[in-house]
PDB file of C-alpha atoms in Angstrom:
ATOM      1  CA  MET A   1     -68.186-138.269 -60.173  1.00 54.00           C
ATOM      2  CA  SER A   2     -71.983-137.923 -60.384  1.00 66.00           C
ATOM      3  CA  ILE A   3     -74.594-139.150 -57.862  1.00 67.00           C
ATOM      4  CA  ALA A   4     -75.562-141.963 -60.174  1.00 67.00           C
ATOM      5  CA  SER A   5     -71.958-143.314 -60.139  1.00 64.00           C
ATOM      6  CA  GLU A   6     -71.957-143.158 -56.396  1.00 65.00           C
ATOM      7  CA  PHE A   7     -75.064-145.287 -56.265  1.00 66.00           C
ATOM      8  CA  THR A   8     -73.603-147.846 -58.682  1.00 69.00           C
ATOM      9  CA  SER A   9     -70.199-147.891 -56.922  1.00 75.00           C
ATOM     10  CA  MET A  10     -71.264-150.738 -54.542  1.00 78.00           C
ATOM     11  CA  ASN A  11     -69.656-148.809 -51.628  1.00 83.00           C
ATOM     12  CA  PHE A  12     -71.900-149.657 -48.728  1.00 87.00           C
ATOM     13  CA  SER A  13     -70.868-146.663 -46.649  1.00 85.00           C
ATOM     14  CA  LEU A  14     -72.378-144.351 -49.285  1.00 87.00           C
ATOM     15  CA  TYR A  15     -75.580-146.459 -49.186  1.00 88.00           C
ATOM     16  CA  GLY A  16     -75.429-146.090 -45.315  1.00 89.00           C
ATOM     17  CA  GLN A  17     -74.982-142.345 -45.571  1.00 88.00           C
ATOM     18  CA  TRP A  18     -77.946-141.880 -47.936  1.00 89.00           C
ATOM     19  CA  THR A  19     -80.132-144.197 -45.833  1.00 92.00           C
ATOM     20  CA  GLY A  20     -79.040-142.297 -42.649  1.00 92.00           C
ATOM     21  CA  LEU A  21     -80.098-138.945 -44.378  1.00 92.00           C
ATOM     22  CA  ILE A  22     -83.424-140.405 -45.164  1.00 94.00           C
ATOM     23  CA  ALA A  23     -83.690-141.577 -41.472  1.00 94.00           C
ATOM     24  CA  VAL A  24     -82.929-137.919 -40.337  1.00 95.00           C
ATOM     25  CA  ILE A  25     -85.719-136.562 -42.448  1.00 95.00           C
ATOM     26  CA  MET A  26     -88.059-139.304 -41.114  1.00 94.00           C
ATOM     27  CA  LEU A  27     -86.950-138.601 -37.487  1.00 93.00           C
ATOM     28  CA  ILE A  28     -87.868-134.932 -37.853  1.00 94.00           C
ATOM     29  CA  ILE A  29     -91.129-135.429 -39.756  1.00 94.00           C
ATOM     30  CA  PHE A  30     -92.502-138.334 -37.737  1.00 91.00           C
ATOM     31  CA  GLY A  31     -91.270-136.731 -34.524  1.00 90.00           C
ATOM     32  CA  ILE A  32     -93.646-133.817 -35.282  1.00 92.00           C
ATOM     33  CA  LEU A  33     -96.454-136.159 -36.318  1.00 89.00           C
ATOM     34  CA  GLY A  34     -96.186-138.411 -33.259  1.00 84.00           C
ATOM     35  CA  PHE A  35     -95.407-135.701 -30.694  1.00 85.00           C
ATOM     36  CA  MET A  36     -98.686-135.984 -28.914  1.00 86.00           C
ATOM     37  CA  SER A  37     -98.481-139.754 -28.414  1.00 82.00           C
ATOM     38  CA  HIS A  38     -94.683-140.029 -28.014  1.00 81.00           C
ATOM     39  CA  VAL A  39     -93.457-136.784 -26.463  1.00 88.00           C
ATOM     40  CA  VAL A  40     -90.236-138.149 -24.958  1.00 89.00           C
ATOM     41  CA  PHE A  41     -89.313-140.244 -27.981  1.00 88.00           C
ATOM     42  CA  SER A  42     -90.168-137.440 -30.385  1.00 90.00           C
ATOM     43  CA  ILE A  43     -87.720-135.124 -28.560  1.00 93.00           C
ATOM     44  CA  VAL A  44     -85.098-137.971 -28.425  1.00 92.00           C
ATOM     45  CA  GLY A  45     -85.670-138.436 -32.185  1.00 92.00           C
ATOM     46  CA  TRP A  46     -84.953-134.735 -32.868  1.00 94.00           C
ATOM     47  CA  VAL A  47     -81.762-134.958 -30.807  1.00 94.00           C
ATOM     48  CA  ILE A  48     -80.734-138.037 -32.728  1.00 94.00           C
ATOM     49  CA  ALA A  49     -81.476-136.257 -35.969  1.00 94.00           C
ATOM     50  CA  ILE A  50     -79.273-133.284 -34.965  1.00 92.00           C
ATOM     51  CA  ILE A  51     -76.413-135.587 -34.074  1.00 90.00           C
ATOM     52  CA  LEU A  52     -76.778-137.556 -37.357  1.00 91.00           C
ATOM     53  CA  ILE A  53     -76.814-134.227 -39.327  1.00 90.00           C
ATOM     54  CA  PHE A  54     -73.346-133.442 -37.977  1.00 85.00           C
ATOM     55  CA  VAL A  55     -72.118-137.043 -38.410  1.00 85.00           C
ATOM     56  CA  GLU A  56     -73.407-137.447 -41.938  1.00 84.00           C
ATOM     57  CA  ILE A  57     -72.973-134.005 -43.541  1.00 81.00           C
ATOM     58  CA  PRO A  58     -69.298-132.931 -43.614  1.00 74.00           C
ATOM     59  CA  LEU A  59     -70.341-129.494 -44.819  1.00 75.00           C
ATOM     60  CA  CYS A  60     -72.015-128.717 -41.588  1.00 77.00           C
ATOM     61  CA  LEU A  61     -68.864-129.126 -39.655  1.00 73.00           C
ATOM     62  CA  LYS A  62     -67.168-126.618 -41.985  1.00 75.00           C
ATOM     63  CA  ILE A  63     -70.027-124.038 -41.738  1.00 82.00           C
ATOM     64  CA  CYS A  64     -71.273-124.378 -38.169  1.00 79.00           C
ATOM     65  CA  PRO A  65     -68.865-123.555 -35.286  1.00 81.00           C
ATOM     66  CA  THR A  66     -68.562-126.522 -32.986  1.00 80.00           C
ATOM     67  CA  SER A  67     -66.548-127.122 -29.799  1.00 83.00           C
ATOM     68  CA  PRO A  68     -63.323-129.254 -29.832  1.00 84.00           C
ATOM     69  CA  LYS A  69     -65.045-131.676 -27.496  1.00 88.00           C
ATOM     70  CA  PHE A  70     -67.976-132.160 -29.980  1.00 82.00           C
ATOM     71  CA  ASP A  71     -65.385-132.493 -32.851  1.00 81.00           C
ATOM     72  CA  GLN A  72     -63.551-135.163 -30.902  1.00 84.00           C
ATOM     73  CA  PHE A  73     -66.861-137.025 -30.288  1.00 82.00           C
ATOM     74  CA  LEU A  74     -67.698-136.948 -34.004  1.00 80.00           C
ATOM     75  CA  SER A  75     -64.184-138.181 -34.938  1.00 80.00           C
ATOM     76  CA  TYR A  76     -65.036-141.501 -33.335  1.00 79.00           C
ATOM     77  CA  PHE A  77     -67.524-142.089 -36.090  1.00 79.00           C
ATOM     78  CA  GLU A  78     -65.139-141.765 -39.015  1.00 81.00           C
ATOM     79  CA  ASN A  79     -65.029-145.551 -39.627  1.00 84.00           C
ATOM     80  CA  CYS A  80     -67.807-147.818 -40.565  1.00 86.00           C
ATOM     81  CA  TYR A  81     -67.643-150.033 -37.356  1.00 89.00           C
ATOM     82  CA  PHE A  82     -68.524-147.220 -35.039  1.00 90.00           C
ATOM     83  CA  ARG A  83     -71.108-145.736 -37.425  1.00 90.00           C
ATOM     84  CA  ALA A  84     -72.821-149.125 -37.628  1.00 92.00           C
ATOM     85  CA  ALA A  85     -72.848-149.297 -33.772  1.00 93.00           C
ATOM     86  CA  LEU A  86     -74.107-145.774 -33.548  1.00 93.00           C
ATOM     87  CA  TYR A  87     -77.014-146.439 -35.927  1.00 94.00           C
ATOM     88  CA  LEU A  88     -77.840-149.679 -34.289  1.00 96.00           C
ATOM     89  CA  GLY A  89     -78.071-147.976 -30.880  1.00 95.00           C
ATOM     90  CA  PHE A  90     -80.240-145.197 -32.223  1.00 94.00           C
ATOM     91  CA  ALA A  91     -82.493-147.852 -34.031  1.00 95.00           C
ATOM     92  CA  ILE A  92     -82.898-149.712 -30.720  1.00 95.00           C
ATOM     93  CA  ILE A  93     -83.899-146.469 -28.997  1.00 92.00           C
ATOM     94  CA  MET A  94     -86.484-145.748 -31.667  1.00 91.00           C
ATOM     95  CA  PHE A  95     -87.776-149.332 -31.611  1.00 92.00           C
ATOM     96  CA  LEU A  96     -88.309-148.970 -27.899  1.00 89.00           C
ATOM     97  CA  SER A  97     -90.784-146.174 -28.641  1.00 84.00           C
ATOM     98  CA  ASN A  98     -93.140-148.832 -29.796  1.00 83.00           C
ATOM     99  CA  LEU A  99     -93.333-150.472 -26.336  1.00 84.00           C
ATOM    100  CA  LEU A 100     -95.757-147.724 -25.320  1.00 78.00           C
ATOM    101  CA  ASN A 101     -97.847-147.815 -28.387  1.00 79.00           C
ATOM    102  CA  VAL A 102     -97.236-148.154 -32.122  1.00 81.00           C
ATOM    103  CA  GLY A 103     -96.472-144.862 -33.758  1.00 82.00           C
ATOM    104  CA  PRO A 104     -94.812-143.401 -36.962  1.00 87.00           C
ATOM    105  CA  LEU A 105     -91.361-143.438 -35.330  1.00 88.00           C
ATOM    106  CA  ILE A 106     -91.053-147.145 -36.295  1.00 91.00           C
ATOM    107  CA  ALA A 107     -90.427-146.062 -39.879  1.00 92.00           C
ATOM    108  CA  ALA A 108     -87.411-143.979 -38.788  1.00 93.00           C
ATOM    109  CA  ALA A 109     -86.234-146.916 -36.668  1.00 93.00           C
ATOM    110  CA  VAL A 110     -86.327-149.228 -39.751  1.00 95.00           C
ATOM    111  CA  PHE A 111     -84.195-146.757 -41.802  1.00 96.00           C
ATOM    112  CA  LEU A 112     -81.775-146.413 -38.851  1.00 96.00           C
ATOM    113  CA  LEU A 113     -81.520-150.167 -38.763  1.00 96.00           C
ATOM    114  CA  LEU A 114     -80.950-150.297 -42.612  1.00 96.00           C
ATOM    115  CA  ALA A 115     -78.196-147.624 -42.236  1.00 94.00           C
ATOM    116  CA  SER A 116     -76.570-149.758 -39.541  1.00 96.00           C
ATOM    117  CA  ILE A 117     -76.657-152.756 -41.746  1.00 96.00           C
ATOM    118  CA  PHE A 118     -75.125-150.859 -44.646  1.00 93.00           C
ATOM    119  CA  TYR A 119     -72.290-149.573 -42.542  1.00 93.00           C
ATOM    120  CA  GLY A 120     -71.831-153.062 -41.131  1.00 94.00           C
ATOM    121  CA  LEU A 121     -71.522-154.502 -44.581  1.00 93.00           C
ATOM    122  CA  ALA A 122     -69.012-151.823 -45.477  1.00 91.00           C
ATOM    123  CA  ALA A 123     -67.014-152.632 -42.405  1.00 91.00           C
ATOM    124  CA  PHE A 124     -67.276-156.416 -43.021  1.00 93.00           C
ATOM    125  CA  LYS A 125     -66.169-156.049 -46.554  1.00 89.00           C
ATOM    126  CA  GLY A 126     -63.220-153.797 -45.510  1.00 87.00           C
ATOM    127  CA  GLN A 127     -64.446-150.897 -47.681  1.00 85.00           C
ATOM    128  CA  PRO A 128     -63.008-147.512 -46.639  1.00 80.00           C
ATOM    129  CA  PHE A 129     -65.403-144.861 -45.490  1.00 77.00           C
ATOM    130  CA  ALA A 130     -66.593-142.523 -48.270  1.00 76.00           C
ATOM    131  CA  SER A 131     -69.081-139.682 -47.954  1.00 74.00           C
ATOM    132  CA  THR A 132     -71.058-138.298 -50.872  1.00 73.00           C
ATOM    133  CA  LYS A 133     -69.815-135.330 -52.807  1.00 68.00           C
ATOM    134  CA  VAL A 134     -73.278-133.812 -52.897  1.00 70.00           C
ATOM    135  CA  LEU A 135     -72.946-133.006 -49.174  1.00 63.00           C
ATOM    136  CA  GLY A 136     -69.358-131.875 -49.092  1.00 60.00           C
ATOM    137  CA  GLY A 137     -67.635-135.212 -48.813  1.00 60.00           C
ATOM    138  CA  THR A 138     -64.959-136.880 -50.908  1.00 59.00           C
ATOM    139  CA  GLY A 139     -67.133-139.259 -52.882  1.00 56.00           C
ATOM    140  CA  VAL A 140     -65.556-142.548 -54.142  1.00 51.00           C
ATOM    141  CA  ASP A 141     -62.958-140.848 -56.209  1.00 49.00           C
ATOM    142  CA  ASN A 142     -60.447-140.929 -53.360  1.00 48.00           C
ATOM    143  CA  VAL A 143     -61.332-144.311 -52.132  1.00 47.00           C
ATOM    144  CA  VAL A 144     -58.798-146.934 -53.126  1.00 42.00           C
TER     145      VAL A 144
END
């Protein structure tokens, strides 16, 4: 299964995963760019990015040694409902950064919200969770 077939599979959890990965990149980059104006929210954005890296990239859990407690925490997000809630919570936190003044973190907040919507659609449609093969997941081959 290629990446093109994953994008045409209409599996919203894959779309949520790719949107979440874009949000991680944006959180890191825009956290650096907006560090002087949003110190606290930039640091919070980096923490969110690190958490999402472990949530979204299954290969990281195989490579990096993690504690059993952290593994148990991550196991809560193996279904689309909890991932949608996680992303929605993170999006709200990043949108709150704009109460102080408008900064670049709003772009990351929008992508976090989009990922939440995609995971919510996958949960609403009853689609099983699938992760992309590019990052060490199962892809949509094993999804029935």
